[in-house]
mmCIF file of C-alpha atoms and ligand atoms in Angstrom:
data_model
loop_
_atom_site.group_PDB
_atom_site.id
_atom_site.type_symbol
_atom_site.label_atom_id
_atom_site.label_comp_id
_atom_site.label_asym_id
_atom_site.label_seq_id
_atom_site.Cartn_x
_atom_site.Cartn_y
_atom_site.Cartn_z
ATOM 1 C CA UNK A 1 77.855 75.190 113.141
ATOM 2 C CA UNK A 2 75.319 77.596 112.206
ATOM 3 C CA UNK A 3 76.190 81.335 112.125
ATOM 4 C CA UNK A 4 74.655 83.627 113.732
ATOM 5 C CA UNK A 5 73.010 86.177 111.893
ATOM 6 C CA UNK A 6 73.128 89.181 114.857
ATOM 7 C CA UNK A 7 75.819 90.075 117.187
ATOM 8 C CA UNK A 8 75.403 88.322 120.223
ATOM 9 C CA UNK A 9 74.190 89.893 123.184
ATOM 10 C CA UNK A 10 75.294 89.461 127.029
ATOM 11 C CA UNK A 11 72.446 90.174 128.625
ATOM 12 C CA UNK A 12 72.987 90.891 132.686
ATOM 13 C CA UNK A 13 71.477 87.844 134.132
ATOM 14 C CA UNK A 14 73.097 85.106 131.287
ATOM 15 C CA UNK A 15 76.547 86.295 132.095
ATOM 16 C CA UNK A 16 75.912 86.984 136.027
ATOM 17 C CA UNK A 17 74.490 83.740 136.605
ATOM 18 C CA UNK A 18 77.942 82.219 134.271
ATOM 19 C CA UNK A 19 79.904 84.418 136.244
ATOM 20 C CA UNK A 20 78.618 83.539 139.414
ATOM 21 C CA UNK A 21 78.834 79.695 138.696
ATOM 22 C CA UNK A 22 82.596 79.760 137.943
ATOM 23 C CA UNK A 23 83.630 81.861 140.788
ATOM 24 C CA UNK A 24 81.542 79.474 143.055
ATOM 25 C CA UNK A 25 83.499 76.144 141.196
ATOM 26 C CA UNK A 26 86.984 77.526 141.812
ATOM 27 C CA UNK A 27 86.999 79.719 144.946
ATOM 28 C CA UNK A 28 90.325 80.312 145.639
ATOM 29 C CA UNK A 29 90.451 79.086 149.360
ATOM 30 C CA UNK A 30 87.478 77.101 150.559
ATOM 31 C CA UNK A 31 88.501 76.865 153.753
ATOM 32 C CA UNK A 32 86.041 79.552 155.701
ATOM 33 C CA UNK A 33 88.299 82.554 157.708
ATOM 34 C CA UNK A 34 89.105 81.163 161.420
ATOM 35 C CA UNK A 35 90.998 84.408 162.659
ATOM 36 C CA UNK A 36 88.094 86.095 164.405
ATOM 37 C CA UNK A 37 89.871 88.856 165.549
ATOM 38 C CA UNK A 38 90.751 89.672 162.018
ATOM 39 C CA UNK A 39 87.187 89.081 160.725
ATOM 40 C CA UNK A 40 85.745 91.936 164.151
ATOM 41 C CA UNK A 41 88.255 94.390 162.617
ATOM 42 C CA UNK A 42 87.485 94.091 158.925
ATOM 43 C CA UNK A 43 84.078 93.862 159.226
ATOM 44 C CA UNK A 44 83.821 96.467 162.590
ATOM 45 C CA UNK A 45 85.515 98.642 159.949
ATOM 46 C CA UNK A 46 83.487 98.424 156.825
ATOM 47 C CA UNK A 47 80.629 98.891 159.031
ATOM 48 C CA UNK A 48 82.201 101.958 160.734
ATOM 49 C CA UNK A 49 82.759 103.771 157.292
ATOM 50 C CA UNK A 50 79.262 103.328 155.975
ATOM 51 C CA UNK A 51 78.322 104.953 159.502
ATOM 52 C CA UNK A 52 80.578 107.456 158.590
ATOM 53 C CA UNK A 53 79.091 107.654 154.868
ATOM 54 C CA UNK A 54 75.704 108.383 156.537
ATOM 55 C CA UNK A 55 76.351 110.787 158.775
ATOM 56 C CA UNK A 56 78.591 112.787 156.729
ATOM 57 C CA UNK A 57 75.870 112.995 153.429
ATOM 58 C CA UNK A 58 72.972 112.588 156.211
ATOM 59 C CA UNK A 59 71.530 109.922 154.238
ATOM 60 C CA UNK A 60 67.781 109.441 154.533
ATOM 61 C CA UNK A 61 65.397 106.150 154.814
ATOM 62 C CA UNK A 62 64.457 106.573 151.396
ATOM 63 C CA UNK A 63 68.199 106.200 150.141
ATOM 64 C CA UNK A 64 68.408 103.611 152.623
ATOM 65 C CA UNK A 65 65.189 101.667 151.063
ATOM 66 C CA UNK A 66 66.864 101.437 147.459
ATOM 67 C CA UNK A 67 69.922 100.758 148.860
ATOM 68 C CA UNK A 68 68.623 97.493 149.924
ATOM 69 C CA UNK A 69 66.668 96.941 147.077
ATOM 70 C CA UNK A 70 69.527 97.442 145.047
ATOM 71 C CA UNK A 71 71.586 94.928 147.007
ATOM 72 C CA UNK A 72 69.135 92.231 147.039
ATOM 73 C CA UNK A 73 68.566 92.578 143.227
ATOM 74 C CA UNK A 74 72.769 92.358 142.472
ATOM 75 C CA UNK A 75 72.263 88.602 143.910
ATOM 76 C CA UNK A 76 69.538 88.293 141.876
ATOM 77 C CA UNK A 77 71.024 89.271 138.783
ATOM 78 C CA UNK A 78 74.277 87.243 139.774
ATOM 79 C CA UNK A 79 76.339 90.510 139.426
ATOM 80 C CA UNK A 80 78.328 90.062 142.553
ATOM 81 C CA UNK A 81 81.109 88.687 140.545
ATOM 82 C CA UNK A 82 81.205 91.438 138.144
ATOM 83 C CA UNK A 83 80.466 94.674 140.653
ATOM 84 C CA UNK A 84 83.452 93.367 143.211
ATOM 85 C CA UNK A 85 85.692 92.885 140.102
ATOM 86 C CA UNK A 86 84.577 95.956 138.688
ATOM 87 C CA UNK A 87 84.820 98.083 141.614
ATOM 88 C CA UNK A 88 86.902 96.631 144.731
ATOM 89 C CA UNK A 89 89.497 93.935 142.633
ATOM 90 C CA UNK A 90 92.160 96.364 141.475
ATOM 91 C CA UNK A 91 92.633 97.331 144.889
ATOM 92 C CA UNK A 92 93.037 93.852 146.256
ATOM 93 C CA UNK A 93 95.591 93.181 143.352
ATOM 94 C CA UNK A 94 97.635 96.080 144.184
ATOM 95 C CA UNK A 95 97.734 94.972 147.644
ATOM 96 C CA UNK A 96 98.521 91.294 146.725
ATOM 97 C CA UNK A 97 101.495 92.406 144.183
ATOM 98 C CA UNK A 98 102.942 95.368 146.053
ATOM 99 C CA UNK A 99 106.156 93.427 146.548
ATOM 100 C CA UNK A 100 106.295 91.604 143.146
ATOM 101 C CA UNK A 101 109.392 93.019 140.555
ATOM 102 C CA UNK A 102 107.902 91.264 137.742
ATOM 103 C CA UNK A 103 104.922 92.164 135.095
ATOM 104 C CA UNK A 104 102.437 94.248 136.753
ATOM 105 C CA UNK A 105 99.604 92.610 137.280
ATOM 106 C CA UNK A 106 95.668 93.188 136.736
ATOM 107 C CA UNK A 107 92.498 92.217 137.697
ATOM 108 C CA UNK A 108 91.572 88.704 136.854
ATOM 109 C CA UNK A 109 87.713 89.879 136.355
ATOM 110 C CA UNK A 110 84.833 87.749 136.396
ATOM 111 C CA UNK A 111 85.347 85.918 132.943
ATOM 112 C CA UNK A 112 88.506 83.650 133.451
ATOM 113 C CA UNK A 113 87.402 79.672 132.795
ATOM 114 C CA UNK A 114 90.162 77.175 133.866
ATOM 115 C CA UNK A 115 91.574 74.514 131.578
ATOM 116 C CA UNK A 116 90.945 75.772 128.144
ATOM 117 C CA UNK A 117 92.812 74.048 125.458
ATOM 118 C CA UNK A 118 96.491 73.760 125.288
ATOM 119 C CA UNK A 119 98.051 75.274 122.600
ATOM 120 C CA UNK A 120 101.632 75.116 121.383
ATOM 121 C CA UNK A 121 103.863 77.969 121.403
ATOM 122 C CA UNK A 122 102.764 79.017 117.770
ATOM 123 C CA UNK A 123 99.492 78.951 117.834
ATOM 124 C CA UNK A 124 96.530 80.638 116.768
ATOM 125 C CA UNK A 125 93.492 80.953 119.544
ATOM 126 C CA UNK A 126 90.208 78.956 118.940
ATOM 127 C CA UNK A 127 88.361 81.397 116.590
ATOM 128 C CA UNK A 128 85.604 81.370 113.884
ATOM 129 C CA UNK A 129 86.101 81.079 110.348
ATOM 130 C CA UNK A 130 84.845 84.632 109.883
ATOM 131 C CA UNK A 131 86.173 85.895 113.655
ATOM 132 C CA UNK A 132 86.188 89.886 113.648
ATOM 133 C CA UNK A 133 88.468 91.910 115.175
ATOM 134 C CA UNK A 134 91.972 93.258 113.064
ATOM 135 C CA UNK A 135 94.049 90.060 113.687
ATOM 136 C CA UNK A 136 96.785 90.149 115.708
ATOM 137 C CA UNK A 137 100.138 88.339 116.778
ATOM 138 C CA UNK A 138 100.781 88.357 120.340
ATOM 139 C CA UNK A 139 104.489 87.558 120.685
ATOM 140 C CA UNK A 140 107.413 87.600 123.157
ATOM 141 C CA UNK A 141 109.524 85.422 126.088
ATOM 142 C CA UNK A 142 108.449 84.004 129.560
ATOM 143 C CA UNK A 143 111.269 84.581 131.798
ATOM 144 C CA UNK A 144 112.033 85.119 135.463
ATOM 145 C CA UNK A 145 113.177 87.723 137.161
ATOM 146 C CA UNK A 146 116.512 87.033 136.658
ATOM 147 C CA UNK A 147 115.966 86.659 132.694
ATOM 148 C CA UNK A 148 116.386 83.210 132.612
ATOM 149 C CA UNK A 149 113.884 81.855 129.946
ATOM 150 C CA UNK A 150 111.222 79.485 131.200
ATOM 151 C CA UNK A 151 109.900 76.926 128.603
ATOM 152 C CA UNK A 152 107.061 74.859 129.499
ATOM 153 C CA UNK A 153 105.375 77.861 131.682
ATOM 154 C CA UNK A 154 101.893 78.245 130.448
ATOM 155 C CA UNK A 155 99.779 81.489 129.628
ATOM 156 C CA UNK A 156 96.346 81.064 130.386
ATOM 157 C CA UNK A 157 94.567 83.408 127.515
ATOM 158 C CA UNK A 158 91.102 84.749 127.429
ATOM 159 C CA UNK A 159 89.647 87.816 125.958
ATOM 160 C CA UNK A 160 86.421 89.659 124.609
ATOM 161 C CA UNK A 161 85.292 89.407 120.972
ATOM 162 C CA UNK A 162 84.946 92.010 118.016
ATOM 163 C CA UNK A 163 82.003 92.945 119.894
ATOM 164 C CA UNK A 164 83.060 93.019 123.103
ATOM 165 C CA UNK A 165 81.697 89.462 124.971
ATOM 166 C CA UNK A 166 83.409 86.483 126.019
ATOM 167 C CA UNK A 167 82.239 82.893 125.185
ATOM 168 C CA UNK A 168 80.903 81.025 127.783
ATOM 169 C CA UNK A 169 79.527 84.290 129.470
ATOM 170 C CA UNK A 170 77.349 85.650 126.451
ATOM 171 C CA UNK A 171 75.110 83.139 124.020
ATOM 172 C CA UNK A 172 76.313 82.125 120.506
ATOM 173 C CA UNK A 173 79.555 81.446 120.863
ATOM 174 C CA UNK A 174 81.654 77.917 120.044
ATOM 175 C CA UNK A 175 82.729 77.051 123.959
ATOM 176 C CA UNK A 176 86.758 78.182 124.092
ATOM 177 C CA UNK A 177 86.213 80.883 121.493
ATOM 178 C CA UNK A 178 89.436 83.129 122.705
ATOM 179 C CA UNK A 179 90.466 80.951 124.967
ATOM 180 C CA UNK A 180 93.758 78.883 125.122
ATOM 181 C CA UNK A 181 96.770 77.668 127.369
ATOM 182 C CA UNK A 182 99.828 78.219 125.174
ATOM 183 C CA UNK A 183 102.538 76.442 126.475
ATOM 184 C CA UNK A 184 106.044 77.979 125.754
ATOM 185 C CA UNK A 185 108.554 76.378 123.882
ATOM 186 C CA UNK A 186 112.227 75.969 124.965
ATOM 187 C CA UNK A 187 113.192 79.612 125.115
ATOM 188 C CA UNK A 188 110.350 80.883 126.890
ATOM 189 C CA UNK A 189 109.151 81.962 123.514
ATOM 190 C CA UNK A 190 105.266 82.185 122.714
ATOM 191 C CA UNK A 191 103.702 83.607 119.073
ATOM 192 C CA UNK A 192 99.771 83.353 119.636
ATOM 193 C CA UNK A 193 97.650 84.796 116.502
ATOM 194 C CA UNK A 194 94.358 86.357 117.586
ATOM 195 C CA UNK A 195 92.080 89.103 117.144
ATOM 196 C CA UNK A 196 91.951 92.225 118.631
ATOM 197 C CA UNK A 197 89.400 92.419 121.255
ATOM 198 C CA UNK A 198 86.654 95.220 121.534
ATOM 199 C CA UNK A 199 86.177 97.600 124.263
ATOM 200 C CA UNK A 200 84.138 95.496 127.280
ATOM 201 C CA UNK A 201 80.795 97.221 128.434
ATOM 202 C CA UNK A 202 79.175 96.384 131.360
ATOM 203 C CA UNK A 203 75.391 95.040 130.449
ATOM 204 C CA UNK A 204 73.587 97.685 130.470
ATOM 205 C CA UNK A 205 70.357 95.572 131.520
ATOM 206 C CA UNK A 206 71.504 94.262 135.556
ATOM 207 C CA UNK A 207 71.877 96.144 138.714
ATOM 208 C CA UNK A 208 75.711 97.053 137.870
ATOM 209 C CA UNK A 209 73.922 98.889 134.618
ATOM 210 C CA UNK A 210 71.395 100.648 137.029
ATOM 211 C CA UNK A 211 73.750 101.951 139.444
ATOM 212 C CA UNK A 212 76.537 103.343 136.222
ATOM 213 C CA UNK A 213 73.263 104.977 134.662
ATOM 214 C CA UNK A 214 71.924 106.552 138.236
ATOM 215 C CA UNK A 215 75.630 107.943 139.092
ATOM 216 C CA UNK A 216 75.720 109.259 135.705
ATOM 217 C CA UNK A 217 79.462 107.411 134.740
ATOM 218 C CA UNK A 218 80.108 105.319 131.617
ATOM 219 C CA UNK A 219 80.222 101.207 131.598
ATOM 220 C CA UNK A 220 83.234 100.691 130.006
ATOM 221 C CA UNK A 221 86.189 98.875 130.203
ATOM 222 C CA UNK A 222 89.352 99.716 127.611
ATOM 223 C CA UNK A 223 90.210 96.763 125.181
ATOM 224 C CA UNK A 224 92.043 93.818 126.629
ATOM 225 C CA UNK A 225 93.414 90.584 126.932
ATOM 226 C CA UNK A 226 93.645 88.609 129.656
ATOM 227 C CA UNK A 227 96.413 86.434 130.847
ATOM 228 C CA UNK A 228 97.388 84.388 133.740
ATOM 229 C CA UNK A 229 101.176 82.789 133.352
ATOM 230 C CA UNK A 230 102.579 79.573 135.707
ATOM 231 C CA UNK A 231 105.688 78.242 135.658
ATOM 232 C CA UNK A 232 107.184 75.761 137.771
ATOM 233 C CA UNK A 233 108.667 77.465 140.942
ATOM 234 C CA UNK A 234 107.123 80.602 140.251
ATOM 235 C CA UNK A 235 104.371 82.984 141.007
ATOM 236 C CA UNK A 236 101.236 82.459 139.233
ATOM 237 C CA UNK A 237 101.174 85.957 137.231
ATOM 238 C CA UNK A 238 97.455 86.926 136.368
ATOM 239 C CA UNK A 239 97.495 90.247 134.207
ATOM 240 C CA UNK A 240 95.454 92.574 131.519
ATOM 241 C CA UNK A 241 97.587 94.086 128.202
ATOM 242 C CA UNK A 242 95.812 97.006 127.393
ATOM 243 C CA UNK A 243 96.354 98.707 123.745
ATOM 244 C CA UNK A 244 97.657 101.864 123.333
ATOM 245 C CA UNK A 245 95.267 105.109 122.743
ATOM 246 C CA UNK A 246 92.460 102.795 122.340
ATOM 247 C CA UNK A 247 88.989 104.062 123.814
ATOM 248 C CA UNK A 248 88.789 104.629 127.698
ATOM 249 C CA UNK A 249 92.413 103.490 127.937
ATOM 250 C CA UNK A 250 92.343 106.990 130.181
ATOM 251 C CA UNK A 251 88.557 106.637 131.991
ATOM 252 C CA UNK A 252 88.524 102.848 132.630
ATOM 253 C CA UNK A 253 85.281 102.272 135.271
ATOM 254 C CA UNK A 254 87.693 99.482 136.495
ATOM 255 C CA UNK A 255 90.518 101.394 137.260
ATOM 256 C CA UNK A 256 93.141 99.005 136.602
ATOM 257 C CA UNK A 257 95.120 99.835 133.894
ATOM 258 C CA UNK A 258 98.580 100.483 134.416
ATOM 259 C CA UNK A 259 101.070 102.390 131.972
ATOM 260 C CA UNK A 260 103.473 99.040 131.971
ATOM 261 C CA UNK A 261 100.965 97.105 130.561
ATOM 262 C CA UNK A 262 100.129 98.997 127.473
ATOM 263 C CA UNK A 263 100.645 97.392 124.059
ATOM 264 C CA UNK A 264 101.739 99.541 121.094
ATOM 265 C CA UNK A 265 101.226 96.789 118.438
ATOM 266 C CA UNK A 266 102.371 97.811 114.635
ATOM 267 C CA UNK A 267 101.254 97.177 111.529
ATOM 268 C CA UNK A 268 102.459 94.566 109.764
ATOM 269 C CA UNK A 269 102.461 94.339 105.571
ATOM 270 C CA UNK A 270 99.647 96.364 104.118
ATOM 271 C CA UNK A 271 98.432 97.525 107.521
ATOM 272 C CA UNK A 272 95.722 94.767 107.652
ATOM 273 C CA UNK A 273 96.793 93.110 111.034
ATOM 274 C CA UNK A 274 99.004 93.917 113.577
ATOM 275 C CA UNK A 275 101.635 92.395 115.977
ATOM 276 C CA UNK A 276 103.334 93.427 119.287
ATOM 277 C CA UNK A 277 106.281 91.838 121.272
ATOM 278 C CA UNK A 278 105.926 91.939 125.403
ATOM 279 C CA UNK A 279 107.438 89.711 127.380
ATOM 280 C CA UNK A 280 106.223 88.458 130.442
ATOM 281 C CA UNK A 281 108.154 88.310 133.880
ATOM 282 C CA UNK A 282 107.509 86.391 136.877
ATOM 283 C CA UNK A 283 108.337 86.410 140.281
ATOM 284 C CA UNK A 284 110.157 83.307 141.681
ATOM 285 C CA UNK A 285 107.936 81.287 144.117
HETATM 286 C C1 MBD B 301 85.994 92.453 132.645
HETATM 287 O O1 MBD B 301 86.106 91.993 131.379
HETATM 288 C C2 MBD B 301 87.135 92.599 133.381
HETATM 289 O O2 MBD B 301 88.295 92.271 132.798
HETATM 290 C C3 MBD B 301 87.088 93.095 134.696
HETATM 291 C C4 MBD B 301 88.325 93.268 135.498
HETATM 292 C C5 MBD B 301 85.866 93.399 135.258
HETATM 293 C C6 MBD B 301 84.714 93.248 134.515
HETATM 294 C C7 MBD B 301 84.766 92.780 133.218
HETATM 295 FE FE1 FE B 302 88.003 91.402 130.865
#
């Protein structure tokens, strides 16, 4: 494999399009919404509130105009993926978890990719020879609720580079760079050696990166990694670890980090790499 010589770069229609493709391969419920009543109310409602919207700012035809330009071009760009997880998902996940007592969960985003290789317990994630990032070991239990151990559960990994970009969603990278299902051995336990991931931007280049610029915020997301743990009997648990004073860990334009779910990873011999025990709860079925 050749190296490349420059950081790759995700530009905002290679990773929409990506983005949009796997979210149209594994929607979660194919089956299209029957309960028409419920479909009049959600939809009578969103509509109602951007009535409101108008009338309240008194927004004009020229707001109006790039409005729908802007629209149209998010298809374009394939960023529907990306604004909705960006934007509306941590909202939807609080909702879907309000009752759960185990791990907190987290936004799956636009950048999980099913069946990535399985990985023992101890295991290092599918990297490059020269992978950046300070490495990292990733350690702890799967258990239930109860704190019985559950061996065999899986953790679904994924997570952004050194500089920030996933493989399969930005070009240059070896397929399931990142990426790995570590299964856990027979007390639950996991030890997965990685990298510390960068701080996630969103391209700058699409129509997410137009509307962050025009509103004046910033596109970024704190460091994290990405998980989503089954075991047998369980809740599928689908959850970000975020790391502890890093960079927009306060001002994340996702809005989905949660104090539980904070890593404080220490150093480990001459301060070179780090490691960090969490263990990871789930909610019986
Ligand atoms: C990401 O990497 C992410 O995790 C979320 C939730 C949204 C956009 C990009
Ligand atoms: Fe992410």
């Amino acid at each position: 494999m050749t190296e490349q010589l420059t950081a790759p770069t995700a530009t905002a229609a290679s990773s929409g399009a990506a983005a949009t493709e796997q979210f149209r391969a594994r929607q979660r419920d194919q089956a299209p919404v029957a309960d028409t009543a419920r479909v009049s109310a959600l939809a009578g409602e969103l509509i109602g509130a951007a009535r409101d919207i108008i009338r309240r700012h008194k927004v004009t035809y020229a707001e109006f105009d790039a409005l729908k330009a802007w629209l149209i071009q998010v298809g374009e760009d394939g960023e529907w993926p990306l604004f909705l997880d960006v934007w509306i998902e941590q909202t939807i996940e609080q909702v879907a978890n309000e009752n759960r007592d185990g791990t907190k969960g987290s936004p799956e985003g636009p950048y999980f990719v099913p069946d990535a290789p399985r990985l023992p317990a101890d295991s290092a994630l599918p990297m490059r020879e020269s992978e950046g990032g300070v490495p990292l070991v990733f350690q702890g239990r799967v258990t239930s609720t109860d704190g019985t151990p559950l061996p065999g559960a899986t953790i679904e990994m994924w997570q952004a580079d050194d500089d920030g970009v996933y493989s399969q969603f930005a070009p240059g990278l070896p397929e399931w760079n990142l990426r790995g299902t570590v299964v856990t051995g027979d007390d639950g336990a996991f030890k997965v050696r990685t990298v510390e991931p960068s701080p996630y931007e969103i391209p700058t280049d699409g129509s997410c990166g137009r509307l962050i610029a025009a509103a004046g915020w910033h596109a970024w997301r704190p460091a994290h990694l990405h998980v989503r743990v089954s075991a047998e009997g369980h809740q599928v648990l689908t959850t970000q670890l975020y790391f502890k004073g890093g960079p927009h860990i306060e001002d994340d334009i996702a809005s989905a980090v949660k104090p539980e779910l904070i890593l404080d990873p220490t150093p480990v011999g001459d301060g070179s790499s780090r490691e960090v025990t969490y263990g990871l709860v789930l909610d019986p079925a």
